[in-house]
CSV table of N, CA and C in Angstrom, one decimal:
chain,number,residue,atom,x,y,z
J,195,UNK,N,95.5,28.2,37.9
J,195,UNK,CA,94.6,27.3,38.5
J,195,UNK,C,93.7,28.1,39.5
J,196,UNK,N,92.6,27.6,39.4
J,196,UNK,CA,91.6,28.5,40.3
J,196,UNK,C,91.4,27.9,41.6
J,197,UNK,N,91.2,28.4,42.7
J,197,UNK,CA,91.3,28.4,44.1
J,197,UNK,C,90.2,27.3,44.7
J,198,UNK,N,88.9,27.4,43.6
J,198,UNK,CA,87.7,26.7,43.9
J,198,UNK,C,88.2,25.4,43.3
J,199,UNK,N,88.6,24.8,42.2
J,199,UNK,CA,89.3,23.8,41.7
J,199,UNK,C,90.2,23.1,42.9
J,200,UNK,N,91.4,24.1,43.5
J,200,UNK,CA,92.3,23.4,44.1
J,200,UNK,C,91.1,23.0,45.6
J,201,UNK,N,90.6,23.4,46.1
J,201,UNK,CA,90.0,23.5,47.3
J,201,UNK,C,89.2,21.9,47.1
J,202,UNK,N,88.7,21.8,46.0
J,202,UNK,CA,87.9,20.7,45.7
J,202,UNK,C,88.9,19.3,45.7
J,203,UNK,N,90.3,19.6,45.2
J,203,UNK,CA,90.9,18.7,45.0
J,203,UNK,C,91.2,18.6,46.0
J,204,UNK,N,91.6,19.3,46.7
J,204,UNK,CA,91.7,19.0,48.5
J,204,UNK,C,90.6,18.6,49.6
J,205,UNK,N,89.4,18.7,48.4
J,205,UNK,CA,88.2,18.1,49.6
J,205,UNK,C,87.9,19.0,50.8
J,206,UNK,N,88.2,20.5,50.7
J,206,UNK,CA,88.3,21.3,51.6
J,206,UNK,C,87.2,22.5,50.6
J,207,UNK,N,87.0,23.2,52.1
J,207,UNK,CA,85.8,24.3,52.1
J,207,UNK,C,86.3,25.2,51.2
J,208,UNK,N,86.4,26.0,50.2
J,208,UNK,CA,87.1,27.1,49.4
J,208,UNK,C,87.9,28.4,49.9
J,209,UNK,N,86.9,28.9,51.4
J,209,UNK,CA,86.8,29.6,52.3
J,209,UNK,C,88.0,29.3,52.9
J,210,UNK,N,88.5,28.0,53.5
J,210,UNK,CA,89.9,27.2,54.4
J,210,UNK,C,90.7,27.2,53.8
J,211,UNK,N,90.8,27.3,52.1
J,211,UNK,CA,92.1,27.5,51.3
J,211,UNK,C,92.3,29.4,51.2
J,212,UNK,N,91.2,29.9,51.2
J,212,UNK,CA,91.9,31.4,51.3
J,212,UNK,C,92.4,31.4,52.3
J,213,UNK,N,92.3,31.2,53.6
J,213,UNK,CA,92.1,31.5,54.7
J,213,UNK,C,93.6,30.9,55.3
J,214,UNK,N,94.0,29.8,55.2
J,214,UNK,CA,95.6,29.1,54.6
J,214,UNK,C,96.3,30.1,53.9
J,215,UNK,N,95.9,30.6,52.6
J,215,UNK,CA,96.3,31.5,52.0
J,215,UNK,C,97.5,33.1,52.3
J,216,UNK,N,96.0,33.3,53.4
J,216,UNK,CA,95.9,34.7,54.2
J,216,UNK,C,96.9,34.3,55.3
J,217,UNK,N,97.0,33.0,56.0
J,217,UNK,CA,97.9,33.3,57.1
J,217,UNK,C,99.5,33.1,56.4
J,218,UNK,N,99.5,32.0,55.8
J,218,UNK,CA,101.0,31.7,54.9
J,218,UNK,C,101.6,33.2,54.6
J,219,UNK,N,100.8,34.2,54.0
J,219,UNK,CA,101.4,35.2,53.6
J,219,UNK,C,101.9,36.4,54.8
J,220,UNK,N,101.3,36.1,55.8
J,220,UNK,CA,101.0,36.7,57.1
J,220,UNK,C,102.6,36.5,58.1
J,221,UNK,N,103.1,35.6,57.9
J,221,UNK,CA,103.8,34.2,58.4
J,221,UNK,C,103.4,34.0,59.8
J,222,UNK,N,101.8,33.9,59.8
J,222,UNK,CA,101.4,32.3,60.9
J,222,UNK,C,101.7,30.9,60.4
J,223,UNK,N,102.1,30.6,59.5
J,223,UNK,CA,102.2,29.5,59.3
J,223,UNK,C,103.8,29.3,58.4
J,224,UNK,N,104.4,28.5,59.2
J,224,UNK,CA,105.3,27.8,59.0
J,224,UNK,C,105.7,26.9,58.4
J,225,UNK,N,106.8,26.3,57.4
J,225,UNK,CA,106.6,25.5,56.4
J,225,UNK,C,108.0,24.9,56.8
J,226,UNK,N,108.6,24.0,57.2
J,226,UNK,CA,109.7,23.4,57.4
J,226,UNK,C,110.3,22.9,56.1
J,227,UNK,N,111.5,23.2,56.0
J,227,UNK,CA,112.5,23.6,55.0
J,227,UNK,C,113.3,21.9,54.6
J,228,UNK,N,112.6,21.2,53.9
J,228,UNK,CA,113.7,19.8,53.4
J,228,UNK,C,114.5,20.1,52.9
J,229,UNK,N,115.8,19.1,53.0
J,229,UNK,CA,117.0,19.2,52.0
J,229,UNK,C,116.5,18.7,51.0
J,230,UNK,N,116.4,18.5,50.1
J,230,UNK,CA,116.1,18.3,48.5
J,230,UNK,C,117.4,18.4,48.0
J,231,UNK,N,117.7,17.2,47.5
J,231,UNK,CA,119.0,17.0,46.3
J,231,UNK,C,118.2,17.3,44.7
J,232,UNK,N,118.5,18.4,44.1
J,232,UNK,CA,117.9,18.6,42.6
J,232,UNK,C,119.3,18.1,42.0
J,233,UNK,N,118.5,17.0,40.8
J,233,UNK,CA,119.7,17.4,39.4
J,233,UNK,C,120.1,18.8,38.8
J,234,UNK,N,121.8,18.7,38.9
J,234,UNK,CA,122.2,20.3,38.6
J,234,UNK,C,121.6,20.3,37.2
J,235,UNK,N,121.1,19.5,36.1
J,235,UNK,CA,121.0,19.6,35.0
J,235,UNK,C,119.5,20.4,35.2
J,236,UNK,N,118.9,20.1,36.4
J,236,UNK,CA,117.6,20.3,35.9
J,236,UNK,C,117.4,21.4,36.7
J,237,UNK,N,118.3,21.9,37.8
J,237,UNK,CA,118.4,23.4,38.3
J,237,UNK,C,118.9,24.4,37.2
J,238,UNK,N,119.9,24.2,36.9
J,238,UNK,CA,119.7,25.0,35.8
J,238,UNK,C,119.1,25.6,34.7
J,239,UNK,N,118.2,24.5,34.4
J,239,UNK,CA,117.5,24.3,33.2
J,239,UNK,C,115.7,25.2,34.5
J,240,UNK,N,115.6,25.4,35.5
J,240,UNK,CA,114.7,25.9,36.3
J,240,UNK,C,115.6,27.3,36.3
J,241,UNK,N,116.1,27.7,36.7
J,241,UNK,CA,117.2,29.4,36.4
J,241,UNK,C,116.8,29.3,35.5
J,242,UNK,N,116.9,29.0,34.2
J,242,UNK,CA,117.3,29.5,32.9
J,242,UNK,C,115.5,29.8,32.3
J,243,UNK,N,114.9,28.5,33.0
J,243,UNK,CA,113.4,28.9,32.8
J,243,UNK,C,112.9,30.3,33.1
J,244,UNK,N,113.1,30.4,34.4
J,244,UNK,CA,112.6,31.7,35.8
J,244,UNK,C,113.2,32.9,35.4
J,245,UNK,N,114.7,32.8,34.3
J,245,UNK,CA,115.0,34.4,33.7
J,245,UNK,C,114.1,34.0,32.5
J,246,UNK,N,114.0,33.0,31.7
J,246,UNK,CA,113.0,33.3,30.1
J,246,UNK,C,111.8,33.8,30.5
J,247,UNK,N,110.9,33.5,31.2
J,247,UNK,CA,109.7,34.3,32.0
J,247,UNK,C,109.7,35.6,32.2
J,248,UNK,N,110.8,36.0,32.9
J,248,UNK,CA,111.1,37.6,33.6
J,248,UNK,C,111.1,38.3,32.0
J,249,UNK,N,112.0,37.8,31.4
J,249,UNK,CA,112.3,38.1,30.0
J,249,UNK,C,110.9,38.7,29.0
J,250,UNK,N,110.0,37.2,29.0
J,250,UNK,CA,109.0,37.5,28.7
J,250,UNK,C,107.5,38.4,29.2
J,251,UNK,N,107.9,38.5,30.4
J,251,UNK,CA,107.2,39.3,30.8
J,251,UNK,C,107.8,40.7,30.7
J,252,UNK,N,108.9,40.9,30.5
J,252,UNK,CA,109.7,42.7,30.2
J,252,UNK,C,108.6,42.9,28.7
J,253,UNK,N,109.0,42.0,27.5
J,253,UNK,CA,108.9,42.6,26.5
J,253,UNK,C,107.4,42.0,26.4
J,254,UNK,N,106.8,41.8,27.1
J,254,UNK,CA,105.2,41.9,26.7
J,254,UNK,C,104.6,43.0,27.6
J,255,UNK,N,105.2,44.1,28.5
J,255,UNK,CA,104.8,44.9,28.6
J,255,UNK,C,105.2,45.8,27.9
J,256,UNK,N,106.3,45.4,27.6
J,256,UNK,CA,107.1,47.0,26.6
J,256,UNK,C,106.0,46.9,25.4
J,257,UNK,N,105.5,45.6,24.7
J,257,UNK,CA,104.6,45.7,23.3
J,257,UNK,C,103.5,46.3,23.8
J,258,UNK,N,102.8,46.0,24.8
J,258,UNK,CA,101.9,47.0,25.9
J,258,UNK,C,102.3,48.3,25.7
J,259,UNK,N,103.4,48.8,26.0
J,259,UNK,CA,103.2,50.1,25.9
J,259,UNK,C,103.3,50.8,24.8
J,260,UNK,N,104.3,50.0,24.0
J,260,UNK,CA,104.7,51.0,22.7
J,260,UNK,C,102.9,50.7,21.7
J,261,UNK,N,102.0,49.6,22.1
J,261,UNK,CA,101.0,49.6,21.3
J,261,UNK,C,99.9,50.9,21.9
J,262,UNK,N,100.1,51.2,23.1
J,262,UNK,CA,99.5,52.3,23.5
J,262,UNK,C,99.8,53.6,23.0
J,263,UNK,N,101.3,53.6,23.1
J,263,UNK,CA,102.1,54.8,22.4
J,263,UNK,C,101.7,55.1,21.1
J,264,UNK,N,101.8,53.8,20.5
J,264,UNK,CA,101.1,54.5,18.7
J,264,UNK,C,99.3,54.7,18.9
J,265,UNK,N,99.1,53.7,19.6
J,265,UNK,CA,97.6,54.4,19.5
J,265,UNK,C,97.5,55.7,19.9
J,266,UNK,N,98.5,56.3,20.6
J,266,UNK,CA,97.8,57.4,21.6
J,266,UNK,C,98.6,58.8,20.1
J,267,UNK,N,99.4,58.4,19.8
J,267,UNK,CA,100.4,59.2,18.3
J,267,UNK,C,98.9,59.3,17.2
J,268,UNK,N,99.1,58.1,17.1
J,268,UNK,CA,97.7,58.2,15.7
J,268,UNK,C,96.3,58.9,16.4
J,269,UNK,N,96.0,59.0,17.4
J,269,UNK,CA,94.5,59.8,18.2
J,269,UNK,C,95.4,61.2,17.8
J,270,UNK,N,96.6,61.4,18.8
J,270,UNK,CA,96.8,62.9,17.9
J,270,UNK,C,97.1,63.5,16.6
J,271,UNK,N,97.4,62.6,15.9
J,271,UNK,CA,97.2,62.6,14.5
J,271,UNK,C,96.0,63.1,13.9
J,272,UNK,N,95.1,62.1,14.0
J,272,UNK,CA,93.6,62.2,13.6
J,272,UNK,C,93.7,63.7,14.2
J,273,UNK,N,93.5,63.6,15.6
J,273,UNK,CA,92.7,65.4,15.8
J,273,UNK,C,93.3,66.4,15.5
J,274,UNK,N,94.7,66.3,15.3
J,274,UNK,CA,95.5,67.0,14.3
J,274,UNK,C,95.1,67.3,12.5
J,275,UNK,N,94.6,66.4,11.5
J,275,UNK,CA,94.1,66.6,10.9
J,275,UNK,C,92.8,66.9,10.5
J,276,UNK,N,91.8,66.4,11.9
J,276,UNK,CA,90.4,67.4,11.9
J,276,UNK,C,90.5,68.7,12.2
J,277,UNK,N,91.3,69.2,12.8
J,277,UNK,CA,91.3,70.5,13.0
J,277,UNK,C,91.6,71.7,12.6
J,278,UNK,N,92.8,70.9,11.3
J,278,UNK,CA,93.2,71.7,10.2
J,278,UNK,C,92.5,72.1,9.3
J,279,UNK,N,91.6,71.2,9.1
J,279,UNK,CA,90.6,71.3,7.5
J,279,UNK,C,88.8,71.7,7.9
């Protein structure tokens, strides 16, 4: 979701949501901590989400790389065969 989008839904300057942003990460700003009762069915099923992600983000870099790896094999290839002949 884009920053300008959320800012709007908030009726707020775009500028006031980075700026929120910038301190939250800073920690000027403090967020008080509720007990929240979650269904264990559905905590779990949040774990199980948050490792499938991690998961999917491992092997979408590894296809990232090994698609680099053959491109970068086949370039030496090719200049390998121009060079010969």
């Amino acid at each position: 979701m884009q920053a300008n989008h959320v800012a709007e839904a908030l009726d707020i300057h775009e500028v006031m949501l980075y700026r929120w942003r910038m301190e939250m990460r800073r920690g000027q700003i403090r967020v008080k901590k509720k007990n929240i009762q979650i269904d264990p069915d559905i905590k779990s099923e949040l774990k199980r989400l948050r490792k499938l992600e991690r998961e999917h983000n491992l092997l979408q870099e590894e296809h990232a790389l090994l698609k680099k790896a053959i491109q970068h094999s086949l370039q030496k290839k090719e200049k390998s065969l121009n060079s010969s002949t």
